[in-house]
Every structure is written in structure tokens, then in C-alpha cells.
Short mmCIF file of C-alpha atoms in Angstrom, two decimals:
data_model
loop_
_atom_site.label_atom_id
_atom_site.label_comp_id
_atom_site.label_asym_id
_atom_site.label_seq_id
_atom_site.Cartn_x
_atom_site.Cartn_y
_atom_site.Cartn_z
CA ASP A 24 0.18 0.07 -0.18
CA ALA A 25 0.55 3.74 -0.62
CA ASP A 26 2.87 5.52 2.15
CA VAL A 27 1.24 8.63 1.55
CA THR A 28 -2.71 8.54 -0.36
CA GLN A 29 -4.68 11.46 -1.76
CA THR A 30 -8.22 11.38 -2.93
CA PRO A 31 -10.05 12.53 -4.88
CA ARG A 32 -7.50 11.23 -8.08
CA ASN A 33 -9.23 13.55 -10.11
CA ARG A 34 -12.19 16.18 -9.79
CA ILE A 35 -14.30 18.21 -12.03
CA THR A 36 -16.22 21.14 -10.00
CA LYS A 37 -17.42 24.43 -11.27
CA THR A 38 -16.91 28.35 -9.76
CA GLY A 39 -17.33 29.22 -6.72
CA LYS A 40 -17.91 25.39 -5.39
CA ARG A 41 -15.50 24.80 -1.99
CA ILE A 42 -14.53 21.24 -1.84
CA MET A 43 -12.00 19.27 0.07
CA LEU A 44 -8.01 17.22 -1.02
CA GLU A 45 -7.40 15.01 1.24
CA CYS A 46 -4.37 13.50 2.14
CA SER A 47 -3.41 10.19 4.67
CA GLN A 48 -0.57 9.52 5.56
CA THR A 49 1.57 5.99 7.24
CA LYS A 50 4.56 6.92 7.89
CA GLY A 51 4.18 8.65 10.82
CA HIS A 52 6.62 11.59 9.22
CA ASP A 53 5.08 15.36 11.79
CA ARG A 54 5.73 17.52 8.87
CA MET A 55 3.40 17.57 6.31
CA TYR A 56 2.27 19.41 2.91
CA TRP A 57 0.43 21.22 -0.02
CA TYR A 58 1.72 22.14 -3.58
CA ARG A 59 0.38 23.12 -6.39
CA GLN A 60 1.76 22.36 -9.90
CA ASP A 61 1.02 24.47 -13.33
CA PRO A 62 3.12 23.78 -16.85
CA GLY A 63 7.04 26.43 -15.81
CA LEU A 64 5.95 26.76 -12.52
CA GLY A 65 6.95 23.71 -11.04
CA LEU A 66 6.10 23.51 -7.43
CA ARG A 67 5.00 25.97 -5.14
CA LEU A 68 4.35 25.47 -1.21
CA ILE A 69 0.10 25.86 -0.66
CA TYR A 70 0.70 25.25 3.50
CA TYR A 71 2.64 23.15 5.42
CA SER A 72 2.21 21.83 8.79
CA PHE A 73 4.95 20.57 11.63
CA ASP A 74 3.30 18.75 14.12
CA VAL A 75 -0.47 18.65 14.41
CA LYS A 76 -0.91 21.92 16.17
CA ASP A 77 0.64 23.58 13.98
CA ILE A 78 -1.00 25.83 10.42
CA ASN A 79 2.01 28.18 8.04
CA LYS A 80 1.32 29.43 4.64
CA GLY A 81 3.04 28.96 2.63
CA GLU A 82 3.70 30.98 -0.73
CA ILE A 83 -0.14 30.77 -2.26
CA SER A 84 -2.41 30.42 0.55
CA ASP A 85 -3.97 32.69 -0.41
CA GLY A 86 -8.40 31.48 -1.54
CA TYR A 87 -6.63 27.83 0.87
CA SER A 88 -7.52 26.56 3.65
CA VAL A 89 -5.53 23.99 5.63
CA SER A 90 -7.08 21.51 8.98
CA ARG A 91 -4.70 19.17 10.53
CA GLN A 92 -7.19 16.80 11.76
CA ALA A 93 -4.20 13.89 13.40
CA GLN A 94 -0.21 13.81 12.35
CA ALA A 95 -1.76 11.15 9.74
CA LYS A 96 -4.41 13.36 7.60
CA PHE A 97 -3.40 17.42 6.05
CA SER A 98 -6.83 18.26 3.95
CA LEU A 99 -6.97 21.23 1.82
CA SER A 100 -10.44 22.77 0.93
CA LEU A 101 -10.74 25.87 -1.32
CA GLU A 102 -13.42 27.84 0.20
CA SER A 103 -14.68 28.79 -3.67
CA ALA A 104 -12.77 27.48 -5.81
CA ILE A 105 -11.82 29.69 -9.47
CA PRO A 106 -10.94 28.55 -12.88
CA ASN A 107 -7.17 29.49 -12.04
CA GLN A 108 -6.69 27.15 -9.63
CA THR A 109 -7.00 24.94 -12.26
CA ALA A 110 -4.14 22.21 -10.81
CA LEU A 111 -2.34 19.04 -10.07
CA TYR A 112 -2.07 19.64 -5.88
CA PHE A 113 0.67 16.59 -4.21
CA CYS A 114 0.39 16.04 -0.66
CA ALA A 115 4.39 14.92 1.16
CA THR A 116 5.67 14.76 4.35
CA SER A 117 8.78 14.36 5.00
CA ASP A 118 10.78 13.90 9.32
CA PRO A 119 13.93 14.49 9.20
CA GLU A 120 14.86 13.37 12.55
CA ARG A 121 14.69 10.33 11.86
CA GLY A 122 16.12 9.78 7.47
CA GLY A 123 19.31 12.59 8.06
CA PRO A 124 18.18 15.46 5.23
CA GLU A 125 14.65 16.04 4.80
CA THR A 126 13.16 13.92 0.80
CA GLN A 127 9.84 14.57 1.37
CA TYR A 128 7.91 12.01 0.29
CA PHE A 129 4.80 12.83 -2.05
CA GLY A 130 1.36 10.79 -2.50
CA PRO A 131 0.14 10.47 -6.63
CA GLY A 132 -0.85 13.50 -6.74
CA THR A 133 -5.33 14.91 -7.37
CA ARG A 134 -5.70 16.36 -10.44
CA LEU A 135 -8.33 19.23 -10.18
CA LEU A 136 -10.26 21.18 -13.01
CA VAL A 137 -12.59 24.05 -11.53
CA LEU A 138 -14.97 25.16 -15.55
CA GLN B 9 14.73 36.63 -8.75
CA LYS B 10 13.64 33.79 -8.02
CA GLU B 11 14.66 31.55 -5.52
CA VAL B 12 15.32 27.94 -7.23
CA GLU B 13 16.27 29.26 -11.16
CA GLN B 14 16.47 25.29 -14.08
CA ASN B 15 16.15 26.13 -17.39
CA SER B 16 13.02 24.86 -18.50
CA GLY B 17 14.70 22.96 -21.55
CA PRO B 18 13.42 20.60 -23.07
CA LEU B 19 17.68 19.63 -23.48
CA SER B 20 17.96 16.79 -25.45
CA VAL B 21 20.76 14.63 -25.49
CA PRO B 22 21.34 11.05 -27.04
CA GLU B 23 21.77 8.03 -25.44
CA GLY B 24 24.76 7.28 -23.67
CA ALA B 25 26.37 10.75 -23.10
CA ILE B 26 26.25 12.81 -19.90
CA ALA B 27 23.40 14.67 -19.35
CA SER B 28 23.19 18.49 -17.93
CA LEU B 29 21.51 19.77 -15.43
CA ASN B 30 21.81 23.18 -13.80
CA CYS B 31 20.29 24.51 -10.50
CA THR B 32 21.50 28.10 -8.88
CA TYR B 33 19.92 29.66 -5.47
CA SER B 34 19.63 33.27 -3.96
CA ASP B 35 19.62 32.42 -0.26
CA ARG B 36 23.22 31.81 0.99
CA GLY B 37 22.70 30.20 4.13
CA SER B 38 20.71 27.26 2.03
CA GLN B 39 21.56 24.41 3.73
CA SER B 40 20.49 21.39 1.45
CA PHE B 41 19.90 19.76 -1.54
CA PHE B 42 17.73 17.97 -3.89
CA TRP B 43 17.03 16.40 -6.78
CA TYR B 44 13.60 15.29 -8.17
CA ARG B 45 13.00 12.93 -10.53
CA GLN B 46 9.17 13.10 -12.57
CA TYR B 47 7.58 11.19 -15.05
CA SER B 48 4.54 13.01 -16.88
CA GLY B 49 1.51 12.32 -14.66
CA LYS B 50 3.78 10.57 -11.52
CA SER B 51 4.75 12.41 -8.50
CA PRO B 52 8.26 13.55 -8.48
CA GLU B 53 10.58 10.77 -5.78
CA LEU B 54 13.94 11.66 -4.54
CA ILE B 55 17.64 10.64 -6.62
CA MET B 56 19.95 13.01 -4.58
CA PHE B 57 20.74 15.54 -1.87
CA ILE B 58 23.36 16.52 -0.91
CA TYR B 59 24.96 19.94 1.32
CA SER B 60 28.86 19.77 1.38
CA ASN B 61 30.84 21.47 -1.38
CA GLY B 62 31.46 18.46 -4.53
CA ASP B 63 30.92 15.73 -5.60
CA LYS B 64 28.09 13.44 -4.83
CA GLU B 65 28.25 10.29 -6.29
CA ASP B 66 25.31 7.42 -6.19
CA GLY B 67 25.92 5.11 -9.50
CA ARG B 68 25.35 6.53 -12.14
CA PHE B 69 24.69 9.57 -11.28
CA THR B 70 26.47 12.03 -9.34
CA ALA B 71 24.90 15.95 -8.52
CA GLN B 72 27.35 18.85 -7.78
CA LEU B 73 27.15 21.14 -4.88
CA ASN B 74 29.14 24.68 -4.73
CA LYS B 75 28.48 27.33 -2.54
CA ALA B 76 30.15 30.11 -3.39
CA SER B 77 29.09 30.20 -7.19
CA GLN B 78 25.40 29.45 -5.39
CA TYR B 79 25.10 26.21 -7.46
CA VAL B 80 23.85 23.16 -7.69
CA SER B 81 24.42 20.66 -10.86
CA LEU B 82 23.12 16.61 -11.69
CA LEU B 83 25.01 14.58 -14.23
CA ILE B 84 23.25 11.10 -15.61
CA ARG B 85 25.79 9.23 -17.35
CA ASP B 86 25.28 6.66 -20.11
CA SER B 87 22.08 8.53 -19.86
CA GLN B 88 19.18 5.45 -21.13
CA PRO B 89 15.98 6.66 -23.01
CA SER B 90 13.80 5.35 -18.88
CA ASP B 91 15.99 9.23 -17.41
CA SER B 92 13.42 11.26 -20.15
CA ALA B 93 11.57 13.33 -17.51
CA THR B 94 11.75 16.48 -15.60
CA TYR B 95 14.38 16.73 -12.99
CA LEU B 96 13.42 19.77 -9.98
CA CYS B 97 16.59 20.88 -8.03
CA ALA B 98 15.57 21.35 -4.64
CA VAL B 99 16.31 23.65 -1.81
CA LEU B 100 16.29 23.92 1.96
CA ASN B 101 16.05 27.59 2.66
CA SER B 102 18.74 29.08 5.58
CA SER B 103 16.14 28.49 8.56
CA ALA B 104 14.83 24.98 7.95
CA SER B 105 11.43 26.26 7.25
CA LYS B 106 10.67 24.67 3.49
CA ILE B 107 11.86 23.40 -0.02
CA ILE B 108 12.01 25.72 -2.49
CA PHE B 109 11.59 23.63 -5.91
CA GLY B 110 12.21 24.85 -9.79
CA SER B 111 10.10 24.83 -11.93
CA GLY B 112 12.11 21.11 -13.17
CA THR B 113 14.00 20.33 -16.35
CA ARG B 114 12.75 18.33 -19.06
CA LEU B 115 15.42 15.72 -19.78
CA SER B 116 14.79 14.33 -23.23
CA ILE B 117 17.43 11.18 -24.40
CA ARG B 118 17.25 10.01 -27.54
CA PRO B 119 18.62 6.56 -28.66
#
């Protein structure tokens, strides 16, 4: 079974709808991240969390919110989806205390289309 | 100036040749440097990391770091068609709070 899972894998929604992307991990890592990837722009950090009580904004947090329900779960919400939020979304985990340098482990991604 | 810069490519290299991928970063205090490979439609996966000046070799891959020039590179020897992918450079910033990714270089190995 995959260590980092994301649901749904694909989602089509309409402008103005609220949607939630979910991420779960079995790696036991404290740190979790949400990125979006757009062609030519690489991976951009939306939010990150170093433990259940710690939530931090990344470089492009506007229009997004997150919830860290447990060590293993980190959800990303789009409160009112807009077309320029169409992208590929990745969840990632890391734990620098265990594996040395801060290797990030990525989920399979969620492809989101906002019409 | 972007925090981590890469040439987007595509970089086309003949099979069996050496592919050279380059990355520059702006935060002089950056601590660790990573190369991820991403196949089309898939998630990034770590190839190598380096945090000391000089070269680090792992099989066909060699990472090179020059902190004075704020430059990190990845060499792929004996390039194979299976190496065709986008390669992402990533840098752990000086406060060790987050990793910044470059936009990636698309590599194509031609038979």
C-alpha cells in the first residue's frame, strides 16, 4: 500500500463550489505539505504543518485553507473554487529527524479542474 | 529573481551520453540540496541529496555543489531513454523551515 495517499485522484468542479482534497500518510512523519504544480511554474507551496498544532502559510495560500486533523491527515480546502485553481495538487510528508536531510515523500497527486 | 532557478529545457541528449542539469539558488544560507525526478503525470521522487561542497556519486548520477557560486548540478552518465523526465532541483532554506523547488528541466534522451 502507498505510504502517502490522496483523495480524490481527479476532480471536476464548478466556479464557486467548495471542495476538499484529503491526504493521509502511514509513514509516521510529523511534517506535511500541500503543493500545487502548474506547467512552467514547478511546485509551489500552499501550506505546511510541522505537527498537529502547527499550520503555516506557504507562498500561495490565498484562496486555500487547511486542516490537520491528526498526525496522519492533512486536508486542503478551496472555499470558493475559481478557474485559475485548476492544477495538479500534491501532498507530501517529511521527517528530518529520522532520515537525515529533509527528503519529501509525495502522494500520487490530485488533478483538479475548475470550470 | 526566483529563489531556485532552472532552465526549463527541453534538454535533448543522445543515448549513452552525459546529461548535465543545472540549478542556481538565491539564499546563500541554504543548507541542503535535492534532485527529484518526475515522470509525466507522476509524483516527484528523490534521486539524490547533497549538503557539502564537492561531488557526490550514486550509480550513474553525480550531484555537484558549489556554495560559493550558489550552484548545484546533476550529471547523468550513460543516459538511457528511461531517464527522460523532468528533473526538479530543491533547496532547504537557511532557516530550515521549508523546501523551495525550481520549476524543473525537461530532459529527453534520444535513442
